[in-house]
Amino acid sequence: ENDPPVLALINPIIFNEDEHENGILYSIDVSATDSENDALEFSCNQILDNPEDGINIFCDEISLSEDFLSAEISFSNVEHFNGIELVRIIVDDPYKGSDSLDVQVTVIPTPDPPFFINLSDHGFDEDTIDTLLISAYDPDIEKSLKFSCEGLTKSIGCEVIDGEDFIQDDNGGFSDNIIITPQNNFYGSEDIVVTIIDTLSVNRFTVKDTITITINNVDDKPSISSSFLQLNENQIDILN
């Protein structure tokens, strides 16, 4: 009769959010004993309480030892996930003997910088004032963002309408309006700098981007100024 393998104790797993994006995979060593010294296979998967839930923890690589009695398992998280999940680590022998352990995995949150969404150059006609909607996304959806802008020359000025009174949606998206005011009779292209600040982040991320504002030349109607001229009899005058 086959004796199933037995997994050794596995401690809770803890690693930082999104470390895998920097090429760092958190790994653990697992081992098992088998009275017949069978060649063992190890596997790992997240436990889903609800089949509709998504996978947040990945068991990326499983590297078996030469004696097939232990393995190295590396882990990563779905992008920007942090929290607690359970994974099941399983060992099998060739004769349908198996053992498993449910292990808690804690992903420690790390602050993420916000970024602009579809920020692009903008243009409008001379001698008008225009409003531009600026959108940004913060992966840490519990955070807030502050918007600001600055013209790089005196030809074009800009200001944020709301500043910290931004519009926020349920997916971590933010938007705010800026007013762009060119000088009278100016036309051409100038740059403005738009800034978003993660105001509640410990690291206080500041992200800047530059866009070009093009003011289109509009022909001005000619104007005639009038004046009153009075001449005496037999007087000749020359108008300049």
Short mmCIF file of C-alpha atoms in Angstrom, two decimals:
data_model
loop_
_atom_site.label_atom_id
_atom_site.label_comp_id
_atom_site.label_asym_id
_atom_site.label_seq_id
_atom_site.Cartn_x
_atom_site.Cartn_y
_atom_site.Cartn_z
CA GLU A 1 0.00 0.00 0.00
CA ASN A 2 1.28 3.46 -0.95
CA ASP A 3 2.06 5.94 1.81
CA PRO A 4 1.30 9.54 0.73
CA PRO A 5 3.94 12.26 1.05
CA VAL A 6 3.79 14.75 3.92
CA LEU A 7 4.48 18.47 3.50
CA ALA A 8 6.68 20.22 6.03
CA LEU A 9 5.29 23.27 7.84
CA ILE A 10 5.11 26.42 5.66
CA ASN A 11 5.20 29.85 7.30
CA PRO A 12 2.92 32.71 6.20
CA ILE A 13 4.15 34.50 3.08
CA ILE A 14 4.69 38.29 3.08
CA PHE A 15 6.01 40.46 0.26
CA ASN A 16 5.65 43.98 -1.14
CA GLU A 17 3.16 44.95 -3.82
CA ASP A 18 4.40 44.97 -7.44
CA GLU A 19 7.98 43.97 -6.61
CA HIS A 20 7.89 41.63 -9.62
CA GLU A 21 7.77 44.70 -11.90
CA ASN A 22 11.33 45.44 -10.78
CA GLY A 23 12.43 41.88 -11.53
CA ILE A 24 12.11 40.78 -7.90
CA LEU A 25 10.15 37.58 -7.27
CA TYR A 26 9.46 36.53 -3.69
CA SER A 27 10.22 32.84 -3.28
CA ILE A 28 10.04 30.18 -0.58
CA ASP A 29 11.44 26.68 -0.22
CA VAL A 30 8.96 23.88 0.46
CA SER A 31 9.77 20.28 1.23
CA ALA A 32 8.04 16.99 1.90
CA THR A 33 8.90 13.55 3.18
CA ASP A 34 7.94 10.30 1.49
CA SER A 35 8.50 6.92 3.11
CA GLU A 36 9.06 5.28 -0.32
CA ASN A 37 11.35 8.10 -1.56
CA ASP A 38 9.10 8.58 -4.57
CA ALA A 39 9.78 11.42 -7.02
CA LEU A 40 7.40 14.12 -5.89
CA GLU A 41 5.66 16.93 -7.75
CA PHE A 42 4.71 20.28 -6.19
CA SER A 43 1.95 22.64 -7.29
CA CYS A 44 0.40 25.85 -6.02
CA ASN A 45 -2.72 27.95 -6.66
CA GLN A 46 -4.75 30.69 -5.03
CA ILE A 47 -7.90 29.60 -3.19
CA LEU A 48 -11.01 31.33 -4.56
CA ASP A 49 -13.98 31.53 -2.20
CA ASN A 50 -16.12 32.77 -5.07
CA PRO A 51 -15.50 31.41 -8.57
CA GLU A 52 -16.30 34.88 -9.95
CA ASP A 53 -13.44 36.46 -7.99
CA GLY A 54 -10.26 37.20 -9.89
CA ILE A 55 -6.83 35.76 -9.20
CA ASN A 56 -4.69 38.18 -7.16
CA ILE A 57 -1.74 35.91 -6.31
CA PHE A 58 0.30 34.04 -8.89
CA CYS A 59 2.57 31.06 -8.22
CA ASP A 60 5.00 31.99 -10.97
CA GLU A 61 7.72 29.37 -10.96
CA ILE A 62 8.20 26.01 -9.29
CA SER A 63 11.73 24.64 -9.42
CA LEU A 64 12.20 21.06 -8.24
CA SER A 65 15.31 19.92 -6.40
CA GLU A 66 17.47 17.13 -7.78
CA ASP A 67 16.08 14.63 -5.26
CA PHE A 68 12.46 15.65 -6.04
CA LEU A 69 11.73 16.06 -2.32
CA SER A 70 11.69 19.87 -2.24
CA ALA A 71 10.98 22.83 -4.49
CA GLU A 72 11.39 26.57 -4.72
CA ILE A 73 8.14 28.46 -5.43
CA SER A 74 8.09 32.14 -6.44
CA PHE A 75 5.11 34.47 -6.06
CA SER A 76 3.82 37.74 -7.47
CA ASN A 77 0.61 39.76 -7.31
CA VAL A 78 -1.77 41.07 -9.94
CA GLU A 79 -0.82 44.68 -10.70
CA HIS A 80 -1.52 47.08 -7.79
CA PHE A 81 -3.18 44.42 -5.62
CA ASN A 82 -2.47 44.52 -1.91
CA GLY A 83 -4.19 42.60 0.86
CA ILE A 84 -4.49 39.04 2.13
CA GLU A 85 -5.23 35.86 0.19
CA LEU A 86 -4.77 32.12 0.71
CA VAL A 87 -2.81 29.79 -1.55
CA ARG A 88 -2.89 26.00 -1.49
CA ILE A 89 0.44 24.22 -1.85
CA ILE A 90 0.15 20.59 -2.90
CA VAL A 91 2.59 17.71 -3.13
CA ASP A 92 1.80 14.54 -5.14
CA ASP A 93 3.56 11.22 -5.59
CA PRO A 94 3.23 9.06 -8.74
CA TYR A 95 0.63 6.80 -7.06
CA LYS A 96 -2.08 9.40 -6.35
CA GLY A 97 -0.84 10.04 -2.84
CA SER A 98 -0.93 13.73 -1.92
CA ASP A 99 -0.80 16.30 0.86
CA SER A 100 -1.63 20.00 0.93
CA LEU A 101 -1.34 23.09 3.14
CA ASP A 102 -3.27 26.36 2.93
CA VAL A 103 -0.88 29.27 3.44
CA GLN A 104 -1.74 32.91 4.06
CA VAL A 105 -0.18 35.41 1.64
CA THR A 106 0.01 39.08 2.65
CA VAL A 107 0.88 41.67 0.00
CA ILE A 108 2.07 44.89 1.66
CA PRO A 109 0.82 48.05 -0.09
CA THR A 110 3.35 50.43 -1.64
CA PRO A 111 2.34 53.89 -2.93
CA ASP A 112 2.05 54.26 -6.70
CA PRO A 113 2.58 57.50 -8.64
CA PRO A 114 -0.36 58.99 -10.53
CA PHE A 115 -0.16 59.52 -14.29
CA PHE A 116 -1.93 61.60 -16.92
CA ILE A 117 -4.55 60.06 -19.20
CA ASN A 118 -4.45 61.03 -22.89
CA LEU A 119 -2.73 64.35 -22.23
CA SER A 120 -2.11 66.02 -25.59
CA ASP A 121 -1.36 69.37 -27.24
CA HIS A 122 -4.19 71.83 -27.66
CA GLY A 123 -5.10 74.70 -29.95
CA PHE A 124 -7.71 77.45 -30.39
CA ASP A 125 -8.19 80.83 -32.04
CA GLU A 126 -6.50 84.12 -31.22
CA ASP A 127 -8.12 86.55 -28.76
CA THR A 128 -10.23 83.89 -27.07
CA ILE A 129 -10.03 82.07 -23.74
CA ASP A 130 -10.37 78.28 -23.71
CA THR A 131 -10.94 75.54 -21.15
CA LEU A 132 -9.06 72.23 -21.26
CA LEU A 133 -10.09 69.13 -19.30
CA ILE A 134 -7.11 67.34 -17.71
CA SER A 135 -7.50 63.72 -16.61
CA ALA A 136 -5.24 61.56 -14.46
CA TYR A 137 -5.28 58.16 -12.81
CA ASP A 138 -4.01 57.09 -9.40
CA PRO A 139 -3.62 53.33 -8.85
CA ASP A 140 -4.09 53.98 -5.13
CA ILE A 141 -7.77 54.79 -5.48
CA GLU A 142 -8.12 55.91 -1.86
CA LYS A 143 -5.77 58.82 -2.52
CA SER A 144 -6.52 62.34 -3.72
CA LEU A 145 -4.86 64.46 -6.39
CA LYS A 146 -4.12 68.16 -6.68
CA PHE A 147 -3.89 69.76 -10.12
CA SER A 148 -1.92 72.87 -11.11
CA CYS A 149 -0.55 74.45 -14.28
CA GLU A 150 1.92 77.13 -15.27
CA GLY A 151 2.68 79.01 -18.48
CA LEU A 152 6.37 79.10 -19.42
CA THR A 153 6.13 82.56 -21.00
CA LYS A 154 3.96 85.65 -20.56
CA SER A 155 2.28 84.96 -23.90
CA ILE A 156 0.02 82.26 -22.50
CA GLY A 157 -1.25 81.98 -18.94
CA CYS A 158 -3.18 79.15 -17.33
CA GLU A 159 -4.88 78.38 -14.05
CA VAL A 160 -6.75 75.44 -12.59
CA ILE A 161 -10.42 76.12 -11.98
CA ASP A 162 -10.85 73.86 -8.95
CA GLY A 163 -7.39 72.84 -7.76
CA GLU A 164 -8.23 70.33 -5.05
CA ASP A 165 -11.97 70.25 -5.83
CA PHE A 166 -11.42 67.68 -8.55
CA ILE A 167 -13.87 65.18 -9.98
CA GLN A 168 -13.15 61.57 -8.93
CA ASP A 169 -14.69 58.38 -10.24
CA ASP A 170 -14.85 54.94 -8.62
CA ASN A 171 -11.89 53.57 -10.60
CA GLY A 172 -9.20 55.94 -9.39
CA GLY A 173 -9.70 58.46 -12.20
CA PHE A 174 -9.50 62.19 -11.56
CA SER A 175 -10.19 65.22 -13.76
CA ASP A 176 -10.05 68.98 -13.50
CA ASN A 177 -10.38 71.98 -15.83
CA ILE A 178 -7.72 74.54 -16.61
CA ILE A 179 -8.36 77.96 -18.15
CA ILE A 180 -5.89 78.98 -20.88
CA THR A 181 -5.59 82.72 -21.48
CA PRO A 182 -3.32 84.07 -24.25
CA GLN A 183 -2.30 87.72 -24.44
CA ASN A 184 -4.33 89.96 -26.75
CA ASN A 185 -3.32 89.65 -30.40
CA PHE A 186 -0.86 86.83 -29.65
CA TYR A 187 -0.71 83.90 -32.01
CA GLY A 188 1.82 81.08 -32.25
CA SER A 189 2.83 78.16 -30.04
CA GLU A 190 4.01 78.10 -26.43
CA ASP A 191 4.34 75.39 -23.80
CA ILE A 192 2.58 75.06 -20.47
CA VAL A 193 3.45 72.69 -17.62
CA VAL A 194 0.67 70.67 -16.00
CA THR A 195 1.28 69.09 -12.57
CA ILE A 196 -0.50 66.49 -10.47
CA ILE A 197 0.40 65.85 -6.83
CA ASP A 198 -0.56 62.77 -4.82
CA THR A 199 -1.48 64.79 -1.75
CA LEU A 200 -2.15 61.93 0.67
CA SER A 201 0.76 59.66 -0.30
CA VAL A 202 3.57 59.37 2.23
CA ASN A 203 6.04 59.88 -0.62
CA ARG A 204 3.97 62.80 -2.01
CA PHE A 205 4.45 62.00 -5.68
CA THR A 206 4.67 64.99 -8.02
CA VAL A 207 4.23 64.30 -11.73
CA LYS A 208 4.76 67.00 -14.38
CA ASP A 209 4.18 67.03 -18.11
CA THR A 210 4.50 69.68 -20.81
CA ILE A 211 1.99 70.32 -23.57
CA THR A 212 2.10 72.77 -26.46
CA ILE A 213 -0.68 75.33 -26.84
CA THR A 214 -1.13 76.68 -30.37
CA ILE A 215 -3.01 79.94 -30.88
CA ASN A 216 -4.34 80.24 -34.42
CA ASN A 217 -3.94 83.57 -36.23
CA VAL A 218 -7.24 85.30 -36.91
CA ASP A 219 -7.32 88.26 -39.33
CA ASP A 220 -8.28 91.45 -37.53
CA LYS A 221 -10.71 93.79 -39.29
CA PRO A 222 -9.13 97.10 -40.36
CA SER A 223 -10.24 100.16 -38.44
CA ILE A 224 -10.46 103.84 -39.37
CA SER A 225 -10.06 106.57 -36.86
CA SER A 226 -11.91 109.84 -37.50
CA SER A 227 -11.05 113.40 -36.50
CA PHE A 228 -12.51 116.89 -37.03
CA LEU A 229 -10.66 119.39 -39.18
CA GLN A 230 -11.66 123.05 -39.42
CA LEU A 231 -10.20 125.33 -42.14
CA ASN A 232 -10.41 129.06 -42.59
CA GLU A 233 -11.29 130.61 -45.94
CA ASN A 234 -8.41 130.44 -48.46
CA GLN A 235 -6.40 128.14 -46.05
CA ILE A 236 -4.64 125.04 -47.32
CA ASP A 237 -3.67 122.21 -44.94
CA ILE A 238 -2.03 118.85 -45.44
CA LEU A 239 -3.33 115.74 -43.61
CA ASN A 240 -0.76 113.14 -42.51
#
